[in-house]
mmCIF file of C-alpha atoms and ligand atoms in Angstrom:
data_model
loop_
_atom_site.group_PDB
_atom_site.id
_atom_site.type_symbol
_atom_site.label_atom_id
_atom_site.label_comp_id
_atom_site.label_asym_id
_atom_site.label_seq_id
_atom_site.Cartn_x
_atom_site.Cartn_y
_atom_site.Cartn_z
ATOM 1 C CA MET A 233 -35.010 -13.914 -8.378
ATOM 2 C CA SER A 234 -31.781 -13.059 -6.604
ATOM 3 C CA SER A 235 -29.697 -15.527 -4.655
ATOM 4 C CA TYR A 236 -29.056 -12.670 -2.254
ATOM 5 C CA SER A 237 -32.552 -12.496 -0.822
ATOM 6 C CA LYS A 238 -31.287 -14.332 2.257
ATOM 7 C CA LYS A 239 -29.062 -11.993 4.256
ATOM 8 C CA ALA A 240 -25.495 -13.065 4.962
ATOM 9 C CA GLU A 241 -24.409 -12.939 8.587
ATOM 10 C CA THR A 242 -21.863 -10.412 9.778
ATOM 11 C CA SER A 243 -19.587 -10.843 12.780
ATOM 12 C CA LYS A 244 -20.888 -10.833 16.347
ATOM 13 C CA ARG A 245 -18.324 -8.556 17.982
ATOM 14 C CA PRO A 246 -19.262 -5.634 20.249
ATOM 15 C CA LYS A 247 -20.253 -2.616 18.164
ATOM 16 C CA MET A 248 -17.347 -0.290 17.380
ATOM 17 C CA THR A 249 -17.997 3.396 17.991
ATOM 18 C CA ALA A 250 -16.136 6.636 17.367
ATOM 19 C CA PRO A 251 -15.155 7.012 21.070
ATOM 20 C CA LYS A 252 -13.808 3.436 21.060
ATOM 21 C CA VAL A 253 -11.742 4.242 17.976
ATOM 22 C CA ARG A 254 -10.482 7.409 19.665
ATOM 23 C CA ALA A 255 -9.461 5.352 22.720
ATOM 24 C CA ARG A 256 -7.262 3.096 20.575
ATOM 25 C CA LYS A 257 -4.614 5.833 20.243
ATOM 26 C CA GLY A 258 -1.246 4.140 20.677
ATOM 27 C CA GLY A 259 -2.931 0.762 21.296
ATOM 28 C CA ASP A 260 -3.856 -2.106 18.989
ATOM 29 C CA LYS A 261 -3.519 -0.943 15.415
ATOM 30 C CA LEU A 262 -6.810 0.116 13.851
ATOM 31 C CA ARG A 263 -8.008 -1.951 10.894
ATOM 32 C CA MET A 264 -9.944 0.036 8.345
ATOM 33 C CA VAL A 265 -11.072 -0.876 4.841
ATOM 34 C CA THR A 266 -13.483 0.608 2.362
ATOM 35 C CA ALA A 267 -16.697 -1.113 1.286
ATOM 36 C CA TYR A 268 -19.508 0.136 -0.880
ATOM 37 C CA ASP A 269 -22.244 -2.488 -0.691
ATOM 38 C CA HIS A 270 -23.819 -5.189 1.459
ATOM 39 C CA PRO A 271 -21.642 -8.177 0.449
ATOM 40 C CA GLY A 272 -18.513 -6.043 0.735
ATOM 41 C CA ALA A 273 -19.508 -4.965 4.241
ATOM 42 C CA VAL A 274 -20.138 -8.579 5.264
ATOM 43 C CA ILE A 275 -16.680 -9.611 4.028
ATOM 44 C CA ALA A 276 -14.958 -6.677 5.749
ATOM 45 C CA ASP A 277 -16.800 -7.230 9.004
ATOM 46 C CA ARG A 278 -16.196 -10.987 9.085
ATOM 47 C CA ALA A 279 -12.494 -10.310 8.449
ATOM 48 C CA GLY A 280 -12.375 -8.166 11.587
ATOM 49 C CA ALA A 281 -12.534 -4.564 10.369
ATOM 50 C CA ASP A 282 -12.767 -1.963 13.127
ATOM 51 C CA ILE A 283 -13.944 0.675 10.662
ATOM 52 C CA ILE A 284 -15.667 0.367 7.298
ATOM 53 C CA LEU A 285 -15.254 3.523 5.279
ATOM 54 C CA VAL A 286 -17.838 4.019 2.569
ATOM 55 C CA GLY A 287 -15.287 5.977 0.598
ATOM 56 C CA ASP A 288 -15.928 8.221 -2.354
ATOM 57 C CA SER A 289 -13.283 6.022 -4.023
ATOM 58 C CA VAL A 290 -16.432 4.123 -5.059
ATOM 59 C CA ALA A 291 -16.299 6.573 -7.972
ATOM 60 C CA ASN A 292 -13.010 5.069 -9.194
ATOM 61 C CA VAL A 293 -13.193 1.397 -8.301
ATOM 62 C CA VAL A 294 -16.908 0.712 -8.831
ATOM 63 C CA LEU A 295 -18.353 3.406 -11.062
ATOM 64 C CA GLY A 296 -15.482 3.808 -13.527
ATOM 65 C CA HIS A 297 -14.784 7.520 -13.003
ATOM 66 C CA GLU A 298 -11.309 9.067 -13.312
ATOM 67 C CA ASP A 299 -11.718 11.010 -10.065
ATOM 68 C CA THR A 300 -14.089 11.303 -7.107
ATOM 69 C CA LEU A 301 -15.539 14.717 -7.948
ATOM 70 C CA SER A 302 -18.734 13.466 -9.523
ATOM 71 C CA MET A 303 -19.986 11.805 -6.342
ATOM 72 C CA THR A 304 -23.074 13.388 -4.797
ATOM 73 C CA VAL A 305 -24.530 13.129 -1.318
ATOM 74 C CA ASN A 306 -27.417 11.056 -2.700
ATOM 75 C CA ALA A 307 -25.059 8.612 -4.392
ATOM 76 C CA MET A 308 -22.859 8.283 -1.299
ATOM 77 C CA ILE A 309 -25.885 7.687 0.911
ATOM 78 C CA HIS A 310 -27.116 4.971 -1.460
ATOM 79 C CA HIS A 311 -23.848 3.091 -0.848
ATOM 80 C CA THR A 312 -23.640 3.933 2.870
ATOM 81 C CA ALA A 313 -27.134 2.560 3.480
ATOM 82 C CA ALA A 314 -26.245 -0.674 1.660
ATOM 83 C CA VAL A 315 -23.214 -1.119 3.920
ATOM 84 C CA SER A 316 -25.209 -0.302 7.063
ATOM 85 C CA ARG A 317 -27.888 -2.855 6.143
ATOM 86 C CA ALA A 318 -25.226 -5.517 6.724
ATOM 87 C CA ASN A 319 -25.384 -4.431 10.379
ATOM 88 C CA PRO A 320 -21.613 -4.691 10.826
ATOM 89 C CA SER A 321 -19.882 -4.596 14.188
ATOM 90 C CA ALA A 322 -17.404 -2.226 12.562
ATOM 91 C CA LEU A 323 -18.014 1.503 12.729
ATOM 92 C CA VAL A 324 -19.515 2.687 9.433
ATOM 93 C CA VAL A 325 -18.009 5.999 8.307
ATOM 94 C CA GLY A 326 -19.660 7.860 5.427
ATOM 95 C CA ASP A 327 -17.312 9.839 3.192
ATOM 96 C CA MET A 328 -18.682 13.314 2.518
ATOM 97 C CA PRO A 329 -18.274 14.077 -1.195
ATOM 98 C CA TRP A 330 -16.808 17.164 -2.757
ATOM 99 C CA LEU A 331 -18.968 20.307 -2.305
ATOM 100 C CA SER A 332 -21.057 18.750 0.460
ATOM 101 C CA TYR A 333 -19.041 20.536 3.196
ATOM 102 C CA HIS A 334 -17.643 23.569 1.393
ATOM 103 C CA THR A 335 -20.463 26.088 1.171
ATOM 104 C CA SER A 336 -21.830 26.729 4.670
ATOM 105 C CA PRO A 337 -21.929 25.151 8.127
ATOM 106 C CA GLU A 338 -25.724 24.747 7.748
ATOM 107 C CA ASP A 339 -25.423 22.778 4.498
ATOM 108 C CA THR A 340 -22.577 20.759 5.952
ATOM 109 C CA VAL A 341 -24.639 19.736 8.987
ATOM 110 C CA GLN A 342 -27.665 18.883 6.819
ATOM 111 C CA ASN A 343 -25.498 16.736 4.544
ATOM 112 C CA ALA A 344 -23.665 15.046 7.415
ATOM 113 C CA GLY A 345 -27.015 14.401 9.109
ATOM 114 C CA ARG A 346 -28.287 12.595 6.019
ATOM 115 C CA PHE A 347 -25.385 10.129 6.290
ATOM 116 C CA VAL A 348 -26.623 9.260 9.784
ATOM 117 C CA GLN A 349 -30.403 9.405 9.220
ATOM 118 C CA GLU A 350 -30.591 7.851 5.759
ATOM 119 C CA GLY A 351 -27.257 6.052 5.492
ATOM 120 C CA GLY A 352 -27.045 4.597 9.004
ATOM 121 C CA ALA A 353 -23.461 5.871 9.414
ATOM 122 C CA GLY A 354 -21.915 6.266 12.859
ATOM 123 C CA ALA A 355 -19.574 9.028 11.683
ATOM 124 C CA VAL A 356 -18.563 11.029 8.633
ATOM 125 C CA LYS A 357 -15.182 11.800 7.081
ATOM 126 C CA LEU A 358 -14.185 14.947 5.261
ATOM 127 C CA GLU A 359 -10.983 16.091 3.593
ATOM 128 C CA GLY A 360 -8.825 19.077 4.534
ATOM 129 C CA GLY A 361 -7.015 20.674 7.454
ATOM 130 C CA ALA A 362 -7.348 23.907 9.415
ATOM 131 C CA LYS A 363 -9.625 25.513 6.836
ATOM 132 C CA ARG A 364 -12.286 22.885 7.587
ATOM 133 C CA VAL A 365 -12.436 23.535 11.324
ATOM 134 C CA GLU A 366 -15.547 25.723 11.109
ATOM 135 C CA MET A 367 -17.484 22.985 9.286
ATOM 136 C CA ILE A 368 -16.131 20.241 11.550
ATOM 137 C CA THR A 369 -17.198 22.185 14.643
ATOM 138 C CA ALA A 370 -20.713 22.580 13.233
ATOM 139 C CA VAL A 371 -20.997 18.845 12.521
ATOM 140 C CA LEU A 372 -19.648 17.951 15.964
ATOM 141 C CA ASP A 373 -22.177 20.365 17.506
ATOM 142 C CA ALA A 374 -24.856 18.265 15.816
ATOM 143 C CA GLU A 375 -23.449 15.240 17.724
ATOM 144 C CA ILE A 376 -21.994 13.576 14.627
ATOM 145 C CA PRO A 377 -18.437 12.235 15.026
ATOM 146 C CA VAL A 378 -16.003 13.402 12.353
ATOM 147 C CA MET A 379 -12.900 11.719 10.925
ATOM 148 C CA GLY A 380 -10.327 14.021 9.326
ATOM 149 C CA HIS A 381 -8.289 13.326 6.174
ATOM 150 C CA ILE A 382 -5.129 15.203 5.177
ATOM 151 C CA GLY A 383 -2.144 14.710 2.867
ATOM 152 C CA LEU A 384 -3.079 13.519 -0.605
ATOM 153 C CA THR A 385 -6.752 14.472 -0.568
ATOM 154 C CA PRO A 386 -8.275 13.137 -3.803
ATOM 155 C CA GLN A 387 -11.016 15.785 -3.895
ATOM 156 C CA SER A 388 -8.219 18.380 -4.359
ATOM 157 C CA VAL A 389 -6.911 16.629 -7.483
ATOM 158 C CA ASN A 390 -7.261 19.735 -9.665
ATOM 159 C CA GLN A 391 -5.569 21.980 -7.151
ATOM 160 C CA MET A 392 -2.754 19.442 -6.551
ATOM 161 C CA GLY A 393 -2.287 19.021 -10.329
ATOM 162 C CA GLY A 394 -2.709 15.241 -10.087
ATOM 163 C CA TYR A 395 -2.431 12.530 -7.467
ATOM 164 C CA ARG A 396 0.963 13.397 -5.981
ATOM 165 C CA VAL A 397 2.645 12.497 -2.715
ATOM 166 C CA GLN A 398 2.221 15.506 -0.400
ATOM 167 C CA GLY A 399 4.498 16.983 2.264
ATOM 168 C CA ARG A 400 7.850 16.028 0.750
ATOM 169 C CA ASN A 401 9.266 19.501 1.415
ATOM 170 C CA VAL A 402 9.679 21.036 4.843
ATOM 171 C CA GLY A 403 7.264 23.955 4.325
ATOM 172 C CA PRO A 404 4.211 21.943 3.238
ATOM 173 C CA ALA A 405 5.150 19.194 5.709
ATOM 174 C CA TYR A 406 5.163 21.677 8.594
ATOM 175 C CA GLU A 407 1.833 23.077 7.411
ATOM 176 C CA MET A 408 0.410 19.566 7.447
ATOM 177 C CA ILE A 409 1.501 19.078 11.042
ATOM 178 C CA SER A 410 -0.375 22.311 11.902
ATOM 179 C CA ASP A 411 -3.413 21.001 10.002
ATOM 180 C CA ALA A 412 -3.333 17.760 11.983
ATOM 181 C CA ARG A 413 -3.121 19.687 15.249
ATOM 182 C CA ALA A 414 -6.047 21.898 14.207
ATOM 183 C CA LEU A 415 -8.181 18.856 13.362
ATOM 184 C CA ALA A 416 -7.355 17.125 16.638
ATOM 185 C CA GLU A 417 -8.087 20.283 18.626
ATOM 186 C CA ALA A 418 -11.380 20.707 16.755
ATOM 187 C CA GLY A 419 -12.407 17.272 18.051
ATOM 188 C CA VAL A 420 -12.107 14.739 15.219
ATOM 189 C CA PHE A 421 -11.895 11.179 16.560
ATOM 190 C CA ALA A 422 -9.238 10.029 14.048
ATOM 191 C CA ILE A 423 -7.279 11.371 11.091
ATOM 192 C CA VAL A 424 -6.556 9.617 7.796
ATOM 193 C CA LEU A 425 -3.062 10.398 6.496
ATOM 194 C CA GLU A 426 -2.844 9.669 2.785
ATOM 195 C CA GLY A 427 0.139 9.746 0.432
ATOM 196 C CA ILE A 428 2.809 11.329 2.621
ATOM 197 C CA PRO A 429 6.406 10.357 3.612
ATOM 198 C CA ASP A 430 6.564 7.943 6.525
ATOM 199 C CA VAL A 431 8.613 10.301 8.706
ATOM 200 C CA LEU A 432 5.973 13.009 8.408
ATOM 201 C CA ALA A 433 3.240 10.500 9.315
ATOM 202 C CA GLU A 434 5.294 9.424 12.326
ATOM 203 C CA ILE A 435 5.727 13.023 13.504
ATOM 204 C CA ILE A 436 2.012 13.762 13.077
ATOM 205 C CA THR A 437 1.127 10.551 14.916
ATOM 206 C CA ASN A 438 3.339 11.622 17.831
ATOM 207 C CA GLU A 439 1.959 15.169 17.754
ATOM 208 C CA VAL A 440 -1.766 14.503 17.944
ATOM 209 C CA ALA A 441 -3.791 12.837 20.684
ATOM 210 C CA VAL A 442 -6.137 11.080 18.243
ATOM 211 C CA PRO A 443 -5.374 7.976 16.190
ATOM 212 C CA THR A 444 -3.887 8.383 12.741
ATOM 213 C CA ILE A 445 -4.840 5.906 10.033
ATOM 214 C CA GLY A 446 -2.414 5.671 7.162
ATOM 215 C CA ILE A 447 -2.777 4.886 3.478
ATOM 216 C CA GLY A 448 0.522 5.368 1.685
ATOM 217 C CA ALA A 449 1.918 6.923 4.870
ATOM 218 C CA GLY A 450 4.326 4.233 6.096
ATOM 219 C CA ASN A 451 4.145 1.974 9.096
ATOM 220 C CA ASN A 452 4.225 4.360 12.046
ATOM 221 C CA THR A 453 0.561 5.331 12.235
ATOM 222 C CA ASP A 454 -2.099 4.076 14.656
ATOM 223 C CA GLY A 455 -3.837 2.098 11.930
ATOM 224 C CA GLN A 456 -4.003 1.357 8.222
ATOM 225 C CA VAL A 457 -6.668 1.544 5.548
ATOM 226 C CA LEU A 458 -6.781 0.161 2.020
ATOM 227 C CA VAL A 459 -9.391 0.310 -0.702
ATOM 228 C CA PHE A 460 -11.411 -2.934 -0.904
ATOM 229 C CA HIS A 461 -10.939 -3.477 -4.634
ATOM 230 C CA ASP A 462 -7.194 -2.716 -4.489
ATOM 231 C CA LEU A 463 -6.374 -5.119 -1.681
ATOM 232 C CA LEU A 464 -8.504 -7.926 -3.101
ATOM 233 C CA GLY A 465 -7.289 -7.501 -6.675
ATOM 234 C CA LEU A 466 -10.768 -6.825 -7.987
ATOM 235 C CA HIS A 467 -9.540 -4.677 -10.848
ATOM 236 C CA ASP A 468 -6.474 -4.551 -13.046
ATOM 237 C CA GLY A 469 -6.201 -0.784 -13.248
ATOM 238 C CA HIS A 470 -3.259 1.252 -11.961
ATOM 239 C CA LEU A 471 -2.234 0.404 -8.408
ATOM 240 C CA PRO A 472 -0.383 3.001 -6.303
ATOM 241 C CA LYS A 473 2.983 1.960 -4.808
ATOM 242 C CA PHE A 474 1.469 1.653 -1.324
ATOM 243 C CA VAL A 475 -1.079 -1.036 -2.224
ATOM 244 C CA ARG A 476 -0.405 -4.638 -1.332
ATOM 245 C CA GLN A 477 -2.706 -7.017 -3.205
ATOM 246 C CA TYR A 478 -3.697 -9.861 -0.907
ATOM 247 C CA ALA A 479 -5.693 -11.685 -3.590
ATOM 248 C CA LYS A 480 -6.380 -11.579 -7.296
ATOM 249 C CA LEU A 481 -10.140 -11.958 -7.219
ATOM 250 C CA ALA A 482 -10.686 -10.454 -10.664
ATOM 251 C CA ASP A 483 -8.604 -13.301 -12.146
ATOM 252 C CA ASP A 484 -10.418 -15.879 -10.007
ATOM 253 C CA ALA A 485 -13.786 -14.418 -11.027
ATOM 254 C CA THR A 486 -12.893 -14.463 -14.726
ATOM 255 C CA ALA A 487 -11.753 -18.092 -14.485
ATOM 256 C CA ALA A 488 -14.944 -19.066 -12.637
ATOM 257 C CA MET A 489 -17.117 -17.355 -15.222
ATOM 258 C CA GLU A 490 -15.214 -18.932 -18.112
ATOM 259 C CA GLN A 491 -15.905 -22.324 -16.528
ATOM 260 C CA PHE A 492 -19.629 -21.449 -16.234
ATOM 261 C CA PHE A 493 -19.796 -20.520 -19.916
ATOM 262 C CA ALA A 494 -17.892 -23.681 -20.892
ATOM 263 C CA ASP A 495 -20.355 -25.779 -18.852
ATOM 264 C CA VAL A 496 -23.276 -24.043 -20.566
ATOM 265 C CA GLN A 497 -21.787 -24.867 -23.958
ATOM 266 C CA SER A 498 -21.087 -28.501 -23.080
ATOM 267 C CA GLY A 499 -24.442 -29.032 -21.340
ATOM 268 C CA ALA A 500 -22.727 -29.819 -18.022
ATOM 269 C CA PHE A 501 -24.688 -26.979 -16.394
ATOM 270 C CA PRO A 502 -27.263 -27.223 -14.933
ATOM 271 C CA GLY A 503 -26.928 -30.714 -13.452
ATOM 272 C CA PRO A 504 -29.457 -32.706 -11.405
ATOM 273 C CA ASP A 505 -28.545 -30.837 -8.198
ATOM 274 C CA GLU A 506 -29.355 -27.493 -9.817
ATOM 275 C CA THR A 507 -32.653 -28.569 -11.379
ATOM 276 C CA TYR A 508 -36.257 -28.518 -10.105
ATOM 277 C CA VAL A 509 -38.256 -31.700 -10.761
ATOM 278 C CA MET A 510 -41.904 -32.740 -11.004
ATOM 279 C CA ASP A 511 -43.159 -36.123 -9.830
ATOM 280 C CA GLU A 512 -43.037 -38.665 -12.666
ATOM 281 C CA GLU A 513 -46.817 -39.266 -12.721
ATOM 282 C CA SER A 514 -47.593 -35.561 -13.278
ATOM 283 C CA ALA A 515 -44.784 -35.305 -15.804
ATOM 284 C CA GLN A 516 -46.191 -38.223 -17.815
ATOM 285 C CA LEU A 517 -49.705 -36.756 -17.634
ATOM 286 C CA LEU A 518 -48.372 -33.448 -18.911
ATOM 287 C CA ARG A 519 -46.567 -35.164 -21.766
ATOM 288 C CA ASP A 520 -49.711 -37.119 -22.687
ATOM 289 C CA MET A 521 -51.846 -33.981 -22.547
ATOM 290 C CA THR A 522 -49.585 -31.980 -24.811
ATOM 291 C CA ASP A 523 -49.066 -34.933 -27.151
ATOM 292 C CA GLY A 524 -52.728 -35.918 -27.320
ATOM 293 C CA GLY A 525 -54.480 -32.558 -27.507
ATOM 294 C CA TYR A 526 -55.810 -32.490 -23.939
ATOM 295 C CA ALA A 527 -55.041 -28.807 -23.543
ATOM 296 C CA GLY A 528 -58.671 -27.791 -23.157
ATOM 297 C CA LEU A 529 -59.169 -30.167 -20.233
ATOM 298 C CA ILE A 530 -56.603 -28.669 -17.868
ATOM 299 C CA GLY A 531 -58.361 -27.991 -14.559
ATOM 300 C CA ASP A 532 -57.518 -25.476 -11.852
ATOM 301 C CA ASP A 533 -56.053 -28.141 -9.592
ATOM 302 C CA LEU A 534 -53.585 -29.160 -12.272
ATOM 303 C CA MET A 535 -52.630 -25.539 -12.851
ATOM 304 C CA ALA A 536 -51.780 -24.870 -9.186
ATOM 305 C CA ASP A 537 -48.103 -24.104 -8.915
ATOM 306 C CA GLU A 538 -46.071 -25.178 -5.954
ATOM 307 C CA ALA A 539 -43.949 -22.693 -4.155
ATOM 308 C CA MET A 540 -40.374 -23.110 -5.273
ATOM 309 C CA GLU A 541 -37.995 -24.137 -2.571
ATOM 310 C CA ARG A 542 -34.565 -22.618 -2.922
HETATM 311 O O1 LIG B 889 -12.459 7.282 -0.486
HETATM 312 C C1 LIG B 889 -11.586 6.577 0.055
HETATM 313 O O2 LIG B 889 -11.439 5.386 -0.233
HETATM 314 C C2 LIG B 889 -10.711 7.198 1.034
HETATM 315 C C3 LIG B 889 -9.595 6.368 1.575
HETATM 316 C C4 LIG B 889 -8.515 6.287 0.583
HETATM 317 C C5 LIG B 889 -9.108 6.874 2.875
HETATM 318 O O3 LIG B 889 -10.892 8.324 1.367
#
């Protein structure tokens, strides 16, 4: 029996949508965070997230992979649906995994549509610049809002030769500005800028009419995003320079669990408050029956179990 069978409440703010995100250009900074499951979505939504990205970073921070390339549409939808079941006020954006938007516009639309129909997402995100415009246009034609993502695009790890800051030289930086323009003109409602120098992010932010959301892109974007497990300190793996850890929950969780195990050893757990009881008369009868060989006399009424109250 799970203690999670009762649903936790999310926030009661007006529902965020892709057009509302788009309208925040140059306004209040957009607050985006990743989440991959129901409790994570509840936490993010209660904290005031505008956007919850069900990122394919789930591969790294939850599933223990070295990169994101093993994620499939089915796996991403599994996580997206869990987040959507929290019914957050934040916009849920499903991250399209590698190869789900590379082969044809038809496949791309089918895959994006599954994020909406099966995952409950209000938008999808995909990586890449001008070369993705054909696929983005097809998805937009199917009435699904698209978020762009340029700079350090983790699905290009093999082509980049590792996770490296992008756009440090003028040529690639200029190309990235063109990519951002192409995405904005294609109709994306926001663009994630990952792992690029702050000045480049600032120029792109000034160049495009849609909000930019930075991660490792300095402070002059229209919003910021961090990965749930990075910002909460839920793992002790490598942390990129741009991460600020706002908590060390892995340490807190280890300490809490150590205390649980110590209480088990000492007998301090469970205590009276964590224990179900039977009325003393029935308990004594049961003791007498088992002591005195009454087993054969147990009637149906004595066997009736009461529903457990939790
Ligand atoms: O998958 C992810 O978490 C992302 C963010 C880093 C933007 O794409």
